[in-house]
Short mmCIF file of C-alpha atoms in Angstrom, two decimals:
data_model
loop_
_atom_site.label_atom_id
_atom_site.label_comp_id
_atom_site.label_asym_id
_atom_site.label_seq_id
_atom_site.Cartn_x
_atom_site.Cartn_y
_atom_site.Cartn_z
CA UNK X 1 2.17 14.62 26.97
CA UNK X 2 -0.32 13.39 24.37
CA UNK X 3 0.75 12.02 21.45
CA UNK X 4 1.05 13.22 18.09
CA UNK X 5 -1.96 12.20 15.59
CA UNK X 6 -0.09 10.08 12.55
CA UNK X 7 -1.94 9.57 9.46
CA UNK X 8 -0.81 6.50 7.63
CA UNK X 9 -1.46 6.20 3.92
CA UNK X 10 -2.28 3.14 2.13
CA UNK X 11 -2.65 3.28 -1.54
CA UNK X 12 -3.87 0.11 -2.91
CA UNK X 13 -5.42 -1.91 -5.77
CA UNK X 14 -6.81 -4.66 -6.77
CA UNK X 15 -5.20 -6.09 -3.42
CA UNK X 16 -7.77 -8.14 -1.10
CA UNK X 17 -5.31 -9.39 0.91
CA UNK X 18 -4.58 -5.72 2.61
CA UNK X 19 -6.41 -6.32 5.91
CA UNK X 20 -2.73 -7.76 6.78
CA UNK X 21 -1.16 -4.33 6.29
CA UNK X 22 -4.19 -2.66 8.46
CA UNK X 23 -3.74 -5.02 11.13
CA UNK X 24 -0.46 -4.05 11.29
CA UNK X 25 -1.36 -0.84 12.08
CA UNK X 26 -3.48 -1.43 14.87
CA UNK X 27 -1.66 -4.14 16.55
CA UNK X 28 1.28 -1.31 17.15
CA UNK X 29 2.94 -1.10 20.76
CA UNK X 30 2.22 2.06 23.15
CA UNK X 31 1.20 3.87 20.17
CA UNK X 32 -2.67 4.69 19.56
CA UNK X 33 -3.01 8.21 18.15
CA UNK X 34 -3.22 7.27 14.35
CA UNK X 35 -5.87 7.42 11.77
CA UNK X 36 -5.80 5.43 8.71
CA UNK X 37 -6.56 6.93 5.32
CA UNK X 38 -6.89 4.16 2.56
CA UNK X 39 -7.10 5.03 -1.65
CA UNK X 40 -8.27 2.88 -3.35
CA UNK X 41 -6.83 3.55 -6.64
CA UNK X 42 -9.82 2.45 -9.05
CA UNK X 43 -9.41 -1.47 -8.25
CA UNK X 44 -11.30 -3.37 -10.52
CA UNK X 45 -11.62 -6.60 -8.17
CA UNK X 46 -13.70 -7.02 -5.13
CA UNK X 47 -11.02 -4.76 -3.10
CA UNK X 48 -13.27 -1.79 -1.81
CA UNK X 49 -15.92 -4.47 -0.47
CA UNK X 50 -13.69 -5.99 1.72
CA UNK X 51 -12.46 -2.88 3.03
CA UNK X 52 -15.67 -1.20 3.72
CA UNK X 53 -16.85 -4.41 5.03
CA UNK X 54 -13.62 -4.69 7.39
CA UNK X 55 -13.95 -1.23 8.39
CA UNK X 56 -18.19 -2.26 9.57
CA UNK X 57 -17.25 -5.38 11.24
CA UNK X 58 -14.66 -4.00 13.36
CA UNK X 59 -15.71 -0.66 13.97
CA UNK X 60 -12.91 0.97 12.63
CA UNK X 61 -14.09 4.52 12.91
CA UNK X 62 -9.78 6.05 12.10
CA UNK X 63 -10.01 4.50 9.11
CA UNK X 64 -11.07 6.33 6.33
CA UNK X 65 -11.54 4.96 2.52
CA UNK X 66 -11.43 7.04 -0.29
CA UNK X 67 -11.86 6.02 -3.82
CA UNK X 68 -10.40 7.27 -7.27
CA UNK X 69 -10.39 6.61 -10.68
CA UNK X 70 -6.75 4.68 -11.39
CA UNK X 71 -3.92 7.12 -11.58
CA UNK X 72 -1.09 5.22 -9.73
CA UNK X 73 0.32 4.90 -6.50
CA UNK X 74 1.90 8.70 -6.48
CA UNK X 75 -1.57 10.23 -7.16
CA UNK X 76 -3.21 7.78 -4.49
CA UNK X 77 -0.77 8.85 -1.64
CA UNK X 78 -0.86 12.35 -2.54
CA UNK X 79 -4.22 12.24 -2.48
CA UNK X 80 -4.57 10.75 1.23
CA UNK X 81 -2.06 13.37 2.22
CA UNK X 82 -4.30 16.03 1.35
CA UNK X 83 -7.36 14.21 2.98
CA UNK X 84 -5.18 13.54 6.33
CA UNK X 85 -5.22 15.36 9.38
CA UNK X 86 -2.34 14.00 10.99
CA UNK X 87 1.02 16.22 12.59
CA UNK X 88 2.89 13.34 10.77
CA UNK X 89 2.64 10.97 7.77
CA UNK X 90 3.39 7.48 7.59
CA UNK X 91 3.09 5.59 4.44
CA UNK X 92 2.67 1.54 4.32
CA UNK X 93 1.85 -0.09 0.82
CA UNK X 94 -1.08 -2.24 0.76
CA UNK X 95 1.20 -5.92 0.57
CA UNK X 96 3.65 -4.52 3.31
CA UNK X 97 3.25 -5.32 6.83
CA UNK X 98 4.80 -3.19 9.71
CA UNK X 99 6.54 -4.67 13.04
CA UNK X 100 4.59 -4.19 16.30
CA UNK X 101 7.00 -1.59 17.56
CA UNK X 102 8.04 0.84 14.44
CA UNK X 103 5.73 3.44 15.34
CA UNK X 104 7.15 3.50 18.88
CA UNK X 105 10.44 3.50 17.88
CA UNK X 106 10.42 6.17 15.49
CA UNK X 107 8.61 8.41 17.40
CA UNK X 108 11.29 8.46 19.57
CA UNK X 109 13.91 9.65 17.39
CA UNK X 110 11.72 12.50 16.52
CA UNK X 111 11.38 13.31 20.28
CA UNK X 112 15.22 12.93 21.04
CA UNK X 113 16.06 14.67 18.12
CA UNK X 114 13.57 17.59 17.32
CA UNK X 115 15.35 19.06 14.28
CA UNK X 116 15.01 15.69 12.25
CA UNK X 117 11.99 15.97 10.02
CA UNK X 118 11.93 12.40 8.70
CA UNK X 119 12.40 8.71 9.91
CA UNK X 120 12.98 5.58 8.08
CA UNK X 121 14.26 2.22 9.05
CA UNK X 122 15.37 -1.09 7.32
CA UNK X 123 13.17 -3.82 6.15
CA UNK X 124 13.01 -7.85 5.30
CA UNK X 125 15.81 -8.00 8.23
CA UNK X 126 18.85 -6.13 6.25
CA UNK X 127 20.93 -4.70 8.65
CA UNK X 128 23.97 -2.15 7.40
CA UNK X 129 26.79 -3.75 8.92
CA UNK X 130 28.57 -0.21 8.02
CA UNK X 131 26.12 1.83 9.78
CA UNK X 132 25.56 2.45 13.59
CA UNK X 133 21.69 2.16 15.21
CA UNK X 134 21.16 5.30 14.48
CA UNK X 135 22.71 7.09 11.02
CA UNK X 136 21.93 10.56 9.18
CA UNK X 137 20.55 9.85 5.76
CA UNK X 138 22.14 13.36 3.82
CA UNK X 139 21.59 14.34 0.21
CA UNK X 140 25.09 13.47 -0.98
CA UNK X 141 24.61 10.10 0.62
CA UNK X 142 20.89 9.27 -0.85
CA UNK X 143 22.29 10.34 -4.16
CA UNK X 144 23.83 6.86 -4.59
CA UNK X 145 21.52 4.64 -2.92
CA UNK X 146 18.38 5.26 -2.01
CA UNK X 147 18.07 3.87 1.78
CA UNK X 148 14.62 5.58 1.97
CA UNK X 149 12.05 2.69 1.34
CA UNK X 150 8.65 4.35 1.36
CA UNK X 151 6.73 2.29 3.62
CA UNK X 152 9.45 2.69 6.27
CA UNK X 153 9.03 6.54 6.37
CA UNK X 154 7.62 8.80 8.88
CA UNK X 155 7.51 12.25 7.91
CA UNK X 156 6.59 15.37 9.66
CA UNK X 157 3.30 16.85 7.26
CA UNK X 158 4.47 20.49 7.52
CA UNK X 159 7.99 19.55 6.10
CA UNK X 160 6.19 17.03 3.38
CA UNK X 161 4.40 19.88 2.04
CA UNK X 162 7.18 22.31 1.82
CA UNK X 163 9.36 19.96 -0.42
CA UNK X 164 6.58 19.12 -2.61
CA UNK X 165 4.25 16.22 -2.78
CA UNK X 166 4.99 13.17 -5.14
CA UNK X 167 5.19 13.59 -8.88
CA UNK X 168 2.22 12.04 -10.55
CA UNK X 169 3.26 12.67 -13.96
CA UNK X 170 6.47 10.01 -12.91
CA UNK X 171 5.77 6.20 -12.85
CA UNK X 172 8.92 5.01 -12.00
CA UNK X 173 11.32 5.82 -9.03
CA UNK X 174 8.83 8.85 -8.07
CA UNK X 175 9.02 8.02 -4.44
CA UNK X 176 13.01 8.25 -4.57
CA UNK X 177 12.47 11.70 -6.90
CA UNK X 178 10.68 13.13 -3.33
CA UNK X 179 13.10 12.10 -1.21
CA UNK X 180 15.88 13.94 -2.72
CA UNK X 181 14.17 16.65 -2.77
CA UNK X 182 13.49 16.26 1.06
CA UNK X 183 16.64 15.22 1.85
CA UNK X 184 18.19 18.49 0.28
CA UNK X 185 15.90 20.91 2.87
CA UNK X 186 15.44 18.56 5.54
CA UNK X 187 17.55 16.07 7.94
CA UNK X 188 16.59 12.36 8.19
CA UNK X 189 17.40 9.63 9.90
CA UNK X 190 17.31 5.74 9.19
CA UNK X 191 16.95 3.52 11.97
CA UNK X 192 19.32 0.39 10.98
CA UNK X 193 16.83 -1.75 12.27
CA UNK X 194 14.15 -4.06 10.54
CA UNK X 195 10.79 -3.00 10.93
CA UNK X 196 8.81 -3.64 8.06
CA UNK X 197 8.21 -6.90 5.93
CA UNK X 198 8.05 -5.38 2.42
CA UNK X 199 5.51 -7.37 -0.19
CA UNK X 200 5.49 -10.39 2.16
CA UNK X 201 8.74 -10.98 2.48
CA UNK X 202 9.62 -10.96 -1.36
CA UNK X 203 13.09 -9.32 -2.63
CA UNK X 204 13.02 -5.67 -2.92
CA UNK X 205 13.27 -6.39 -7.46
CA UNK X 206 13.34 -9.37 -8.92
CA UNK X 207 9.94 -10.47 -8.69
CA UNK X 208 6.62 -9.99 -10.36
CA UNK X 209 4.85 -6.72 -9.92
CA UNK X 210 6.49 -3.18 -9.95
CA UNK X 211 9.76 -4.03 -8.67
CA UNK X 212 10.41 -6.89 -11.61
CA UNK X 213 10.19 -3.95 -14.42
CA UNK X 214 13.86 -3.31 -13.94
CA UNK X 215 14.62 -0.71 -16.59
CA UNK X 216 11.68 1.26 -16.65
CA UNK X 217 12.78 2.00 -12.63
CA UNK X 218 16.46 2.69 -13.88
CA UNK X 219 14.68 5.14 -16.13
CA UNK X 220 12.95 6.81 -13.92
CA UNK X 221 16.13 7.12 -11.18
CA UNK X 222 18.24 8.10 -13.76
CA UNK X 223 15.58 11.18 -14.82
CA UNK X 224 15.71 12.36 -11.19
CA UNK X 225 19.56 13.02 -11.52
CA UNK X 226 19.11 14.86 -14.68
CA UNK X 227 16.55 16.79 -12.92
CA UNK X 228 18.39 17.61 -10.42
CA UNK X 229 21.62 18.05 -13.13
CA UNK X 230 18.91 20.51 -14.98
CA UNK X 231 17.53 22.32 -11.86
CA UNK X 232 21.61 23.22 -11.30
CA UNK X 233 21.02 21.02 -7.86
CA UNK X 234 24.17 19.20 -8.27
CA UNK X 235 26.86 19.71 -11.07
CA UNK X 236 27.89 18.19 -14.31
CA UNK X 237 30.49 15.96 -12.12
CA UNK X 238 28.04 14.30 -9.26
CA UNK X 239 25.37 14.26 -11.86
CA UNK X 240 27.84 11.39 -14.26
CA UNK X 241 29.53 10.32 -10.88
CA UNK X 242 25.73 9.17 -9.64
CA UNK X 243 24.15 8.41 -12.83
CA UNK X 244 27.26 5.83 -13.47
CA UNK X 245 27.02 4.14 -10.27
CA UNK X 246 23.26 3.87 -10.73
CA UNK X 247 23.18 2.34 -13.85
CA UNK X 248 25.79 -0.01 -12.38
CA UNK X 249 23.59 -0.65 -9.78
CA UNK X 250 21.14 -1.49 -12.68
CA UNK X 251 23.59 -4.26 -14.26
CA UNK X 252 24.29 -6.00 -11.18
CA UNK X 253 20.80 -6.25 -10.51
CA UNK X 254 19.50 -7.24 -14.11
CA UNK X 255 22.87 -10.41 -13.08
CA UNK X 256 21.23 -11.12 -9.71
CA UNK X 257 17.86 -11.45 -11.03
CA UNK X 258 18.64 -13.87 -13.78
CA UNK X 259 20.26 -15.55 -11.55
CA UNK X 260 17.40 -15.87 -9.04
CA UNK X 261 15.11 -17.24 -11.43
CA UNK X 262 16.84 -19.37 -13.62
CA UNK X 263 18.02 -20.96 -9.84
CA UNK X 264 13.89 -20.93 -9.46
CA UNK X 265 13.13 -22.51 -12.38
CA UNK X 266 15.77 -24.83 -12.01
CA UNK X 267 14.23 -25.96 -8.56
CA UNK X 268 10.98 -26.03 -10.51
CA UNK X 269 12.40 -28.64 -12.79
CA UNK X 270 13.41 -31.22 -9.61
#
């Protein structure tokens, strides 16, 4: 049986450093049927050069690189969605790096299970203790924590496009706005197994770049529930039930962080 083309989409800018995430692409196990469809999203550096110039020098003819003015991240990926020919879509972020056998082992979930449309796994090596191998990821559950990290997903195109692309008009928490809406037409399934090394290893917030801008992402996750709360997708009680145990979510983080760094700087110091 042949396999199944995947198109994984990298959005990227001002990154040089993404011939990592490639090269985790193409190092994958068992698994050769992919192209790779790379937006650069208006990157003022040197970034397209040494992608083109990667793609020359190692004959890369799947990968594709496509370039845009700067709109974000959600208008990059939708972007190589609509210029992918793949049956499925993966996504990796530009900083990310996958493990050698993800693709192998998600594929398999979608061929022992053919009515599950999407598969994500864990990253950074966090393993639910809670959870078995192999556990259902349903709307109610996603509602209060979000277990979908985007470069861990692969999702079947067909499916993708029925529940809507991502919101570019959203900066914040616009990958977590899709997969609700997924999630509430569509079964997925999170392998409870590490397979990707998100932004080198660094904490999932915390740190500099997107993930550091803690309330403008508690913003954004706490619009999806009232969109949701608006669309009459969930009522007036999951809507404060959610929204309450996000924004504690938010507090605890906003503790942990401070934490982290002042420990940092204190390290600094010595």
């Amino acid at each position: 049986m042949k396999d199944k083309l995947i198109s994984v989409i990298i959005p990227v800018y001002n990154n040089s450093d993404i011939t990592r995430a490639v090269d985790s692409i193409l190092k994958q196990e068992n698994y050769s049927s992919f192209e790779i469809v790379i937006v650069n999203d208006g990157s003022k550096d040197n970034t397209a050069e040494i992608i083109e110039n990667y793609i020359v020098y190692n004959n890369l003819n799947m990968v594709k690189l496509i370039t845009q003015s700067n709109k974000g991240p959600a208008a990059a990926r939708n972007n190589g969605i609509l210029n992918s020919k793949g049956e499925y879509i993966a996504f990796l972020d530009s900083d990310d790096c996958w493990e050698a056998d993800k693709i192998k082992k998600q594929i398999k979930v979608f061929q022992d299970n053919p009515n599950i449309k999407l598969v994500c796994t864990s990253l950074n090596n966090i393993v639910h203790k809670a959870f078995p191998n192999l556990q259902e990821i349903s709307f109610n559950k996603l509602l209060y924590r979000n277990y979908i990290f985007t470069s861990t997903v692969i999702v079947e195109k067909s499916a993708l496009f029925h529940a809507g692309l991502f919101n570019e008009g959203q900066k914040y928490s616009e990958d977590y706005d899709l997969w609700l809406r997924f999630s509430q037409k569509y079964k997925c399934m999170f392998i409870n197994e590490s397979l990707v090394t998100y932004g080198g290893g660094k904490r999932t917030f915390g740190e500099s770049g997107l993930t550091s801008k803690l309330w403008l992402m508690e913003k954004g996750e706490l619009s999806n529930y009232k969109r949701l709360l608006k669309n009459k997708q969930i009522k007036l009680l999951t809507y404060i039930s959610a929204s309450s145990f996000s924004f504690l979510k938010y507090l605890t983080r906003v503790l942990r962080t401070s934490i982290y760094k002042a420990h940092k700087k204190f390290k600094t110091a010595d």
